[in-house]
Short mmCIF file of C-alpha atoms in Angstrom, two decimals:
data_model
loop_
_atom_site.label_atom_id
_atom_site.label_comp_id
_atom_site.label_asym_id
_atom_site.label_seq_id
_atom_site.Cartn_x
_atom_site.Cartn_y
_atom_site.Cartn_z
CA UNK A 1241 -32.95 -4.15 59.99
CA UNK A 1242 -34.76 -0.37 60.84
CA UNK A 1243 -35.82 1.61 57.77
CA UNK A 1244 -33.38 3.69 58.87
CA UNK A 1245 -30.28 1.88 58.27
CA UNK A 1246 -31.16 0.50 54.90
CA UNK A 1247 -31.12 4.07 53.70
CA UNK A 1248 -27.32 4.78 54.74
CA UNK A 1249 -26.63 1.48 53.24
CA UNK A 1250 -27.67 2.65 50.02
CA UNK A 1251 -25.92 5.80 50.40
CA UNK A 1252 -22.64 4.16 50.81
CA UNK A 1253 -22.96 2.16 47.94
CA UNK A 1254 -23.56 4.95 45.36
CA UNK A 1255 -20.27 7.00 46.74
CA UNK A 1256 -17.95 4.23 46.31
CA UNK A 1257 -18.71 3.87 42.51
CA UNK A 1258 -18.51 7.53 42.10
CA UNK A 1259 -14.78 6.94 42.88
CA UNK A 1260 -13.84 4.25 40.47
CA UNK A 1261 -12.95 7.05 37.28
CA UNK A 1262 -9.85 9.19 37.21
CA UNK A 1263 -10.77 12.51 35.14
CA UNK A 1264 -7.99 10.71 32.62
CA UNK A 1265 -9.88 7.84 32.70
CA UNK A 1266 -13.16 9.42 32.21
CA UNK A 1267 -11.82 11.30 29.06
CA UNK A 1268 -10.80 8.57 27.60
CA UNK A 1269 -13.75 6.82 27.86
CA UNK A 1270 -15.68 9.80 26.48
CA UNK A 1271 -13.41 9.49 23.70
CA UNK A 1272 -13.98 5.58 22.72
CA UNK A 1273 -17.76 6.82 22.82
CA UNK A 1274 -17.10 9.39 20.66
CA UNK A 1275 -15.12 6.96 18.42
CA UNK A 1276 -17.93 4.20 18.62
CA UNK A 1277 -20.50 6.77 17.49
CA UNK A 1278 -18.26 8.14 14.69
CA UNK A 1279 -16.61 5.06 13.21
CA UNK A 1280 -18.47 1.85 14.28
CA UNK A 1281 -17.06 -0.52 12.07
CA UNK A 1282 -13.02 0.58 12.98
CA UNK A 1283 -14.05 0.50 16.56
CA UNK A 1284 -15.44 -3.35 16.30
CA UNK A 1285 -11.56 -3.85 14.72
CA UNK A 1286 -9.86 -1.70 17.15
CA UNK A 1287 -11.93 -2.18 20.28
CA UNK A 1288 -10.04 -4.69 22.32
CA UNK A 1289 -7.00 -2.61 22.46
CA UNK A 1290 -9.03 0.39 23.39
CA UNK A 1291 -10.63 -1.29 25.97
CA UNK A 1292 -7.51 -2.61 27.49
CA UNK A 1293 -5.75 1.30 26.90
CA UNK A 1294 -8.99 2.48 28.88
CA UNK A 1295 -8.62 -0.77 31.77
CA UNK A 1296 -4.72 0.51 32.42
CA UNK A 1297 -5.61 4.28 32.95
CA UNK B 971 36.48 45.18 43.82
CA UNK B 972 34.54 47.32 41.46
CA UNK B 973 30.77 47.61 41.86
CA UNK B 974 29.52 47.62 38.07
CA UNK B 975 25.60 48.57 37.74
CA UNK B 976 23.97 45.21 35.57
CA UNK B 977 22.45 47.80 33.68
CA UNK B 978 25.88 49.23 32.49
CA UNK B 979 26.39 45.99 30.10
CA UNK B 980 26.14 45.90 26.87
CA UNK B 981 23.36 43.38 25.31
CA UNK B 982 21.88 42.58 22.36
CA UNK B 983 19.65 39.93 20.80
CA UNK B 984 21.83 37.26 18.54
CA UNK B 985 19.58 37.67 16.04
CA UNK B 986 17.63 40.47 13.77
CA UNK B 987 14.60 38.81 13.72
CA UNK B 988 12.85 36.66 16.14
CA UNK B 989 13.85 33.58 16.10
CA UNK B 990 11.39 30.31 15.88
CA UNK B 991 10.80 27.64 18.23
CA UNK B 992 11.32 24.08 17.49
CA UNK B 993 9.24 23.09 14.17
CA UNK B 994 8.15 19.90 13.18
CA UNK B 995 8.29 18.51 10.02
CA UNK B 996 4.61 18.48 7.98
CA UNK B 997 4.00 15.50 5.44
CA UNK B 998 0.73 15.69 4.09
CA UNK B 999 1.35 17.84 1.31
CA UNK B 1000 3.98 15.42 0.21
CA UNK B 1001 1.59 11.99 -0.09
CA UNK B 1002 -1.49 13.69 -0.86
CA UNK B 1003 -2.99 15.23 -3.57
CA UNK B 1004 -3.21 19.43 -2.54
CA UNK B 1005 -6.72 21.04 -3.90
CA UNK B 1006 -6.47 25.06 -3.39
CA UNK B 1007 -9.73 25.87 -5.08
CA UNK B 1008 -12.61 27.61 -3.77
CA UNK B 1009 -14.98 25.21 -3.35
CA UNK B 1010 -17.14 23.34 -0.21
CA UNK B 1011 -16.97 20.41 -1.68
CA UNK B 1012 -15.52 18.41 -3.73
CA UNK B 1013 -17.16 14.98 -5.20
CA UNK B 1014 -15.45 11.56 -5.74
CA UNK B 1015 -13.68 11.59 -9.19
CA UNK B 1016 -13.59 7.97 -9.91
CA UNK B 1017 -15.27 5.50 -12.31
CA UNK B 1018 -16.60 2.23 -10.92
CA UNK B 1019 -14.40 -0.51 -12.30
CA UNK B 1020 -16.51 -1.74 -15.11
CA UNK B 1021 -15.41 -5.75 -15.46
CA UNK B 1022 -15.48 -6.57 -19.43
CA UNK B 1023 -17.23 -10.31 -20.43
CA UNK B 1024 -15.09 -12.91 -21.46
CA UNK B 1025 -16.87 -15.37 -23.83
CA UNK B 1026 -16.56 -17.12 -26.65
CA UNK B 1027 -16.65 -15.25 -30.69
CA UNK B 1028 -20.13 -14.21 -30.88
CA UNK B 1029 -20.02 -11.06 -32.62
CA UNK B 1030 -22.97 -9.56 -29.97
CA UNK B 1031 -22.27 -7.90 -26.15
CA UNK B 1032 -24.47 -6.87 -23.52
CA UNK B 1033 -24.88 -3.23 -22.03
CA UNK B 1034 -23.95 -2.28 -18.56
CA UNK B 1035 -25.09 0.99 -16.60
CA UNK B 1036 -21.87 2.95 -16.11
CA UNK B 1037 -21.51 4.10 -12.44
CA UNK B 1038 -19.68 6.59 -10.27
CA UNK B 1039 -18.99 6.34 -6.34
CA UNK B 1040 -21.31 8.79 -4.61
CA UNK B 1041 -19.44 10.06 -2.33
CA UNK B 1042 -17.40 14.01 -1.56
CA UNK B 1043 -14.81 15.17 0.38
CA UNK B 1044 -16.34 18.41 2.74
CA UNK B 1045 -14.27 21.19 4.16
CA UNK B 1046 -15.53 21.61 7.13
CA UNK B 1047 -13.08 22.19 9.67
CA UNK B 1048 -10.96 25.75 10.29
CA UNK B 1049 -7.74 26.03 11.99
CA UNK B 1050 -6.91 30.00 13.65
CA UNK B 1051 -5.01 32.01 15.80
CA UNK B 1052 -5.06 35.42 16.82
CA UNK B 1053 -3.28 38.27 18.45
CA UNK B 1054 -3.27 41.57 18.91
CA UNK B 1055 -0.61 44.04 18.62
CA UNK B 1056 -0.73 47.42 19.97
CA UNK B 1057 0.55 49.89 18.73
CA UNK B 1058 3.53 50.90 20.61
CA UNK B 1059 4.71 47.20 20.58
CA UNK B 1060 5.00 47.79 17.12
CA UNK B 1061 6.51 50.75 17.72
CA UNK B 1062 9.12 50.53 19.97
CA UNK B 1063 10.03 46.90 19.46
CA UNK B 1064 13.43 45.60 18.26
CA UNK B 1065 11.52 43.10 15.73
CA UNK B 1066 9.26 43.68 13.21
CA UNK B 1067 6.60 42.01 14.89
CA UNK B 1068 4.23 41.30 11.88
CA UNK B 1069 6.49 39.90 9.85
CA UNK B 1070 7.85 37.46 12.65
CA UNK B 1071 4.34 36.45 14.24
CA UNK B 1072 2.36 36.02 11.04
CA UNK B 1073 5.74 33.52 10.11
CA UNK B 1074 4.96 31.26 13.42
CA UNK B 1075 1.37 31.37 13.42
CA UNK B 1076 0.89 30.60 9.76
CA UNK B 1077 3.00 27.36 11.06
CA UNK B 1078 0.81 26.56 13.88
CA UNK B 1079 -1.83 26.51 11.29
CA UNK B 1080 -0.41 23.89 9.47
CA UNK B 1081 0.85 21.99 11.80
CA UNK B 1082 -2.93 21.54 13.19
CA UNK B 1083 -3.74 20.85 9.88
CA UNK B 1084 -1.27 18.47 8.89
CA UNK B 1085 -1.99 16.52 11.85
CA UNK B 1086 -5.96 15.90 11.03
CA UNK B 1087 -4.75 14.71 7.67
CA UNK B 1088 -2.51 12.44 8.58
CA UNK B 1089 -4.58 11.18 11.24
CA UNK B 1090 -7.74 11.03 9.07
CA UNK B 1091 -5.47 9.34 6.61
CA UNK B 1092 -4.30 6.26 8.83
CA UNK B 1093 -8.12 6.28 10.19
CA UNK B 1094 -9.52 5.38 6.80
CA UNK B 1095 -6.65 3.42 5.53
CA UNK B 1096 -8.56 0.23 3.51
CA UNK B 1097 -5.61 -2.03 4.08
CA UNK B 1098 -4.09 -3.19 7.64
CA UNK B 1099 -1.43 -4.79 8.52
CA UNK B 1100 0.31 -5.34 11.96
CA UNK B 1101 4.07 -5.34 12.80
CA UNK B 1102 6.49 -8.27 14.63
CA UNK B 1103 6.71 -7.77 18.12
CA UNK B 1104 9.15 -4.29 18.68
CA UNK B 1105 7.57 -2.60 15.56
CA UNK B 1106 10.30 -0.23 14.02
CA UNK B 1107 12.56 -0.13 16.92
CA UNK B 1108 13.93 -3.88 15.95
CA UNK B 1109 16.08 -3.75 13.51
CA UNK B 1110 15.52 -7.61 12.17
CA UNK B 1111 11.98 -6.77 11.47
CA UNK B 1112 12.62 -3.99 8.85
CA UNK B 1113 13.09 -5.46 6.01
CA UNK B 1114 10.02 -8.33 7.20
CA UNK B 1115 7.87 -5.05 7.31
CA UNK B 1116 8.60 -3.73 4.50
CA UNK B 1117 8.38 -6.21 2.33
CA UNK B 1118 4.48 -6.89 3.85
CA UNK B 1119 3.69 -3.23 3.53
CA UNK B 1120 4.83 -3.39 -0.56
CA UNK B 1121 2.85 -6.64 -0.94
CA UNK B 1122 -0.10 -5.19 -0.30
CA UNK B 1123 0.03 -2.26 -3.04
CA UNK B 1124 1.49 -4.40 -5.69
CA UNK B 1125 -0.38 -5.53 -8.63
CA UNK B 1126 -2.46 -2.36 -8.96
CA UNK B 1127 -1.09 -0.08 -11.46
CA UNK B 1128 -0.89 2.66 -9.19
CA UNK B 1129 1.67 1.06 -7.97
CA UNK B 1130 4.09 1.62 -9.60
CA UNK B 1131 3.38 5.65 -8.89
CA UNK B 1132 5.91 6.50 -5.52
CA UNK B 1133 4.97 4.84 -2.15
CA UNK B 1134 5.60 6.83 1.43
CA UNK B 1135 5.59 5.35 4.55
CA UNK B 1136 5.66 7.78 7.57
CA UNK B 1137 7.08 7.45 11.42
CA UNK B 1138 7.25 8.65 14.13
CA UNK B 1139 11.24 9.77 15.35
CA UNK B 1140 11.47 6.92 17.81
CA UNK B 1141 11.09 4.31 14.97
CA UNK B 1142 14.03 5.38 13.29
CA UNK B 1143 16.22 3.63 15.51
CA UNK B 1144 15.56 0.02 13.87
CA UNK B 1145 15.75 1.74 10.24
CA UNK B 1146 19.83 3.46 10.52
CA UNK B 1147 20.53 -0.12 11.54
CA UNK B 1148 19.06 -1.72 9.41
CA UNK B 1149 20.27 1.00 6.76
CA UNK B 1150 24.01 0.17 7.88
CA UNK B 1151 23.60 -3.30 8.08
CA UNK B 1152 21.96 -4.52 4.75
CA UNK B 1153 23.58 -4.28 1.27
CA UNK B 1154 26.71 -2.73 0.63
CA UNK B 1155 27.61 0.14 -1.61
CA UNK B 1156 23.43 1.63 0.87
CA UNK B 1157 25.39 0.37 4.05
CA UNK B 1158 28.30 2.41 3.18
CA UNK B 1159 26.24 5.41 2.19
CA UNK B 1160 24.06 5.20 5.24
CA UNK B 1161 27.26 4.94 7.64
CA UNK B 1162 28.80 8.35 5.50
CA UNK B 1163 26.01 10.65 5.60
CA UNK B 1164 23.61 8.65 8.05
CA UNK B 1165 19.61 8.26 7.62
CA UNK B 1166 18.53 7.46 4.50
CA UNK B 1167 15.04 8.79 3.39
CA UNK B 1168 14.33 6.11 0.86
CA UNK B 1169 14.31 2.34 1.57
CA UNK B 1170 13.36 -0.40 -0.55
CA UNK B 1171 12.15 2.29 -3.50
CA UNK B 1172 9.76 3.60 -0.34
CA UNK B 1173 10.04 7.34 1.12
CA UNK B 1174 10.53 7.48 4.41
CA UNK B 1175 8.70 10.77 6.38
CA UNK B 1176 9.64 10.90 9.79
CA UNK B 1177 7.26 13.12 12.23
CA UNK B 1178 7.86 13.55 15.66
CA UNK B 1179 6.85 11.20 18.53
CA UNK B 1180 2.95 11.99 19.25
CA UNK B 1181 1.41 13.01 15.72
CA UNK B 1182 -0.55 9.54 15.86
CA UNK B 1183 -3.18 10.37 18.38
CA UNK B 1184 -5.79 9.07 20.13
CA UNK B 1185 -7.71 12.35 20.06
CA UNK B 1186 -10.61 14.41 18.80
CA UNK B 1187 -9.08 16.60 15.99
CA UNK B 1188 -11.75 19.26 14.89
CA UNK B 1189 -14.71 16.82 13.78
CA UNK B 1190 -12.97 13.65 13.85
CA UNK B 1191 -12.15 11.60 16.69
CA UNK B 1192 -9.67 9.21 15.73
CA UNK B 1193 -7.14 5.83 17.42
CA UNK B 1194 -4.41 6.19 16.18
CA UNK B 1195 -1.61 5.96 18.99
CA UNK B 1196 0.37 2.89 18.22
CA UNK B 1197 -0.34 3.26 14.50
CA UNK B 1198 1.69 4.24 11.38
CA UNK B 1199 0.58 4.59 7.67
CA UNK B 1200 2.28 3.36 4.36
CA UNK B 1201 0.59 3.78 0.92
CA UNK B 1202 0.68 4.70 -2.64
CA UNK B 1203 1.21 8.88 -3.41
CA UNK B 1204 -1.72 11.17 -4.38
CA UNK B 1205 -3.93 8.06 -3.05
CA UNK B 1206 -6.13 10.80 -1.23
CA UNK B 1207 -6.58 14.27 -1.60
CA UNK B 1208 -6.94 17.49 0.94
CA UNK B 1209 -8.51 20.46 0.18
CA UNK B 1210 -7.67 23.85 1.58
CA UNK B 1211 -9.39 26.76 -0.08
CA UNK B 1212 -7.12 29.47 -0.99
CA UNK B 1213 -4.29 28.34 1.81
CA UNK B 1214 -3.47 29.90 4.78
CA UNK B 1215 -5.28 33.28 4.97
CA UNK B 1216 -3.94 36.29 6.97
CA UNK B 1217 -6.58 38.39 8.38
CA UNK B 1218 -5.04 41.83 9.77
CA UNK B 1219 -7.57 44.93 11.20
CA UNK B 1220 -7.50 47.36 13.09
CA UNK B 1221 -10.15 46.93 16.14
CA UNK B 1222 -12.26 49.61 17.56
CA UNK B 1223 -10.69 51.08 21.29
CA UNK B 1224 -7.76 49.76 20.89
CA UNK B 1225 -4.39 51.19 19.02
CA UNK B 1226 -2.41 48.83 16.76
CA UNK B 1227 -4.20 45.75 15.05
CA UNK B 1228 -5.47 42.56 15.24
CA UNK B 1229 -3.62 39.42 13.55
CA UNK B 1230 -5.35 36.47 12.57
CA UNK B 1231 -4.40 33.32 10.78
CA UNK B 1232 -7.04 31.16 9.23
CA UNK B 1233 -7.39 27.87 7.20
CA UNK B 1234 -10.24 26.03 6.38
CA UNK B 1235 -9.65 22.50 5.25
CA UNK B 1236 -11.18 18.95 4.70
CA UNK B 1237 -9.20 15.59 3.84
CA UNK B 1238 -10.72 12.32 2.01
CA UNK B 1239 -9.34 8.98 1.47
CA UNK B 1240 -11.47 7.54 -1.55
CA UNK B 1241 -13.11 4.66 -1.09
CA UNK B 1242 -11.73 3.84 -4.66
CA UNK B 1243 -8.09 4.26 -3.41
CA UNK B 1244 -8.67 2.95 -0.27
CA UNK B 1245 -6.41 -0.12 -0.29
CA UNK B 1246 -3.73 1.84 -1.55
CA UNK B 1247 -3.13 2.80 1.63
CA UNK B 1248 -2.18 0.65 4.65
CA UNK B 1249 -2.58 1.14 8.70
CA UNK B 1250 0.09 -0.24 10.32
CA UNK B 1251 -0.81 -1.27 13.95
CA UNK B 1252 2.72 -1.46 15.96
CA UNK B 1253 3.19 -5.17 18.09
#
């Protein structure tokens, strides 16, 4: 494979994972991080149904 | 056929004042303890439980170190809004514009106010408990979930002060049947004057469908979609320093004034009185 060509292939990757959030996805997830950082020991209790709140965005 | 101008018609508003938009009802002042005074904050009034020794006569005792919990509620979060009106708006209106906007914005206050509480509240709740599958909405799990919820106050002595549990509108649909269904001189007063507030010696405070949030309120981001509260009155207290404010100036370059409403607030549950209060997760 050229040098040249393993560059693009690279460039591909990163794009497609750009893609993956929805803005009402990303919020959310901002939010559990905010929650994590503010109330560790409710978000251990509550984090599976966050998680799967966050997964069906 | 007649050609009659629109502007020929008579019209008038139906009412003398402005009228208000759809309120919601606010609980926290009901199931917490209100503190008005002046003050930043406001430190944790309880004793540690001392636990006395049980022995056999002696006629001698040991001494203890008393303690207190080190711990204060902060108000540190302000709820506002503004306008400004000019001064041929007040002028020329038909309303007395003051008088009707300070009236809805001193509600949006509290209603942003209420809503940290109560969400704050449920967030810190020392005591869990989660529903049978359909939550509120079934109404063969009502009395099940009640009975829980009361279990897990009983035996303290504050107790026996008045418990609240608050909903949200949808989940009144399992309580009126339930309400019609069980006894029979409460059926028979549900089905005359339909839903009963009280249940089980519990007050029932309905909100509307959305006050649990998953959200950042102010400085607290909090879970709470999906969840309810039940607990023990006065279990936690809130503290807004002198109440709603009203701020009204007049503002350089412009006619007519500016028309603020203000209230700066905090909310604790005590870790004392923590499991006097319950979070109820709905299945």
């Amino acid at each position: 494979m050229s040098k040249k060509n393993k560059v693009e292939k690279v460039e591909e990757t990163e794009v497609v994972e750009k893609e993956v959030m929805s803005p009402q996805k990303e919020a959310y997830a901002n939010l559990i991080a905010r929650y994590k950082e503010s109330n560790p020991e409710k978000y251990e209790q509550k984090k599976e149904v966050l998680l799967a709140r966050l997964a069906s965005l | 056929m007649n050609t009659t101008s629109t502007r020929a018609w008579r019209d008038k508003y139906r009412m003398k004042a402005l009228d208000k938009a759809l309120r919601n009802a606010l609980v926290c002042e009901k199931i917490c303890k209100v503190d008005r005074s002046d003050n930043y904050r406001i430190q944790n009034p309880y004793l540690t439980q001392p636990t006395a020794a049980a022995a056999a006569l002696a006629g001698t005792y040991s001494v203890s170190a008393w303690t207190i919990t080190d711990e204060a509620l902060t108000v540190g979060d302000q709820a506002s809004y503004g306008v400004h009106i000019f001064e041929f708006e007040s002028t020329m209106n038909n309303f007395n514009l003051f008088a009707d906007l300070v009236d809805d914005m001193s509600y949006a206050v509290a209603k942003v106010v209420d809503s940290f509480v109560l969400n704050d509240l449920t967030e810190s709740a020392g005591g869990s408990y989660t529903t049978p599958a359909g939550g509120f909405t079934t109404m063969s799990n009502i009395n099940v979930i009640m009975s829980n919820l009361i279990s897990k106050v009983e035996g303290y002595a504050q107790a026996y002060s008045e418990l609240y549990l608050v909903i949200e509108n949808t989940d009144v649909v399992g309580f009126i049947q339930a309400q019609a269904a069980n006894g029979f001189s409460y059926a028979d007063r549900t089905l005359n004057n339909g839903f009963m507030t009280s249940y089980m010696g519990v007050d029932i405070y309905v909100v509307r469908s959305g006050t649990f949030v998953d959200d950042t309120i102010g400085t607290i981001t909090v879970t709470n979609s999906g969840h309810r509260v039940f607990g023990v009155k006065g279990a936690s207290t809130y503290a807004q320093p002198r109440g709603i404010q009203i701020i009204e100036k007049e503002v350089t370059l412009k006619t007519g004034k500016e028309l603020a409403v203000v209230a700066n607030y905090g909310h604790k549950l005590w870790t004392t009185n923590a499991n006097l209060v319950v979070d109820i997760t709905l299945a």
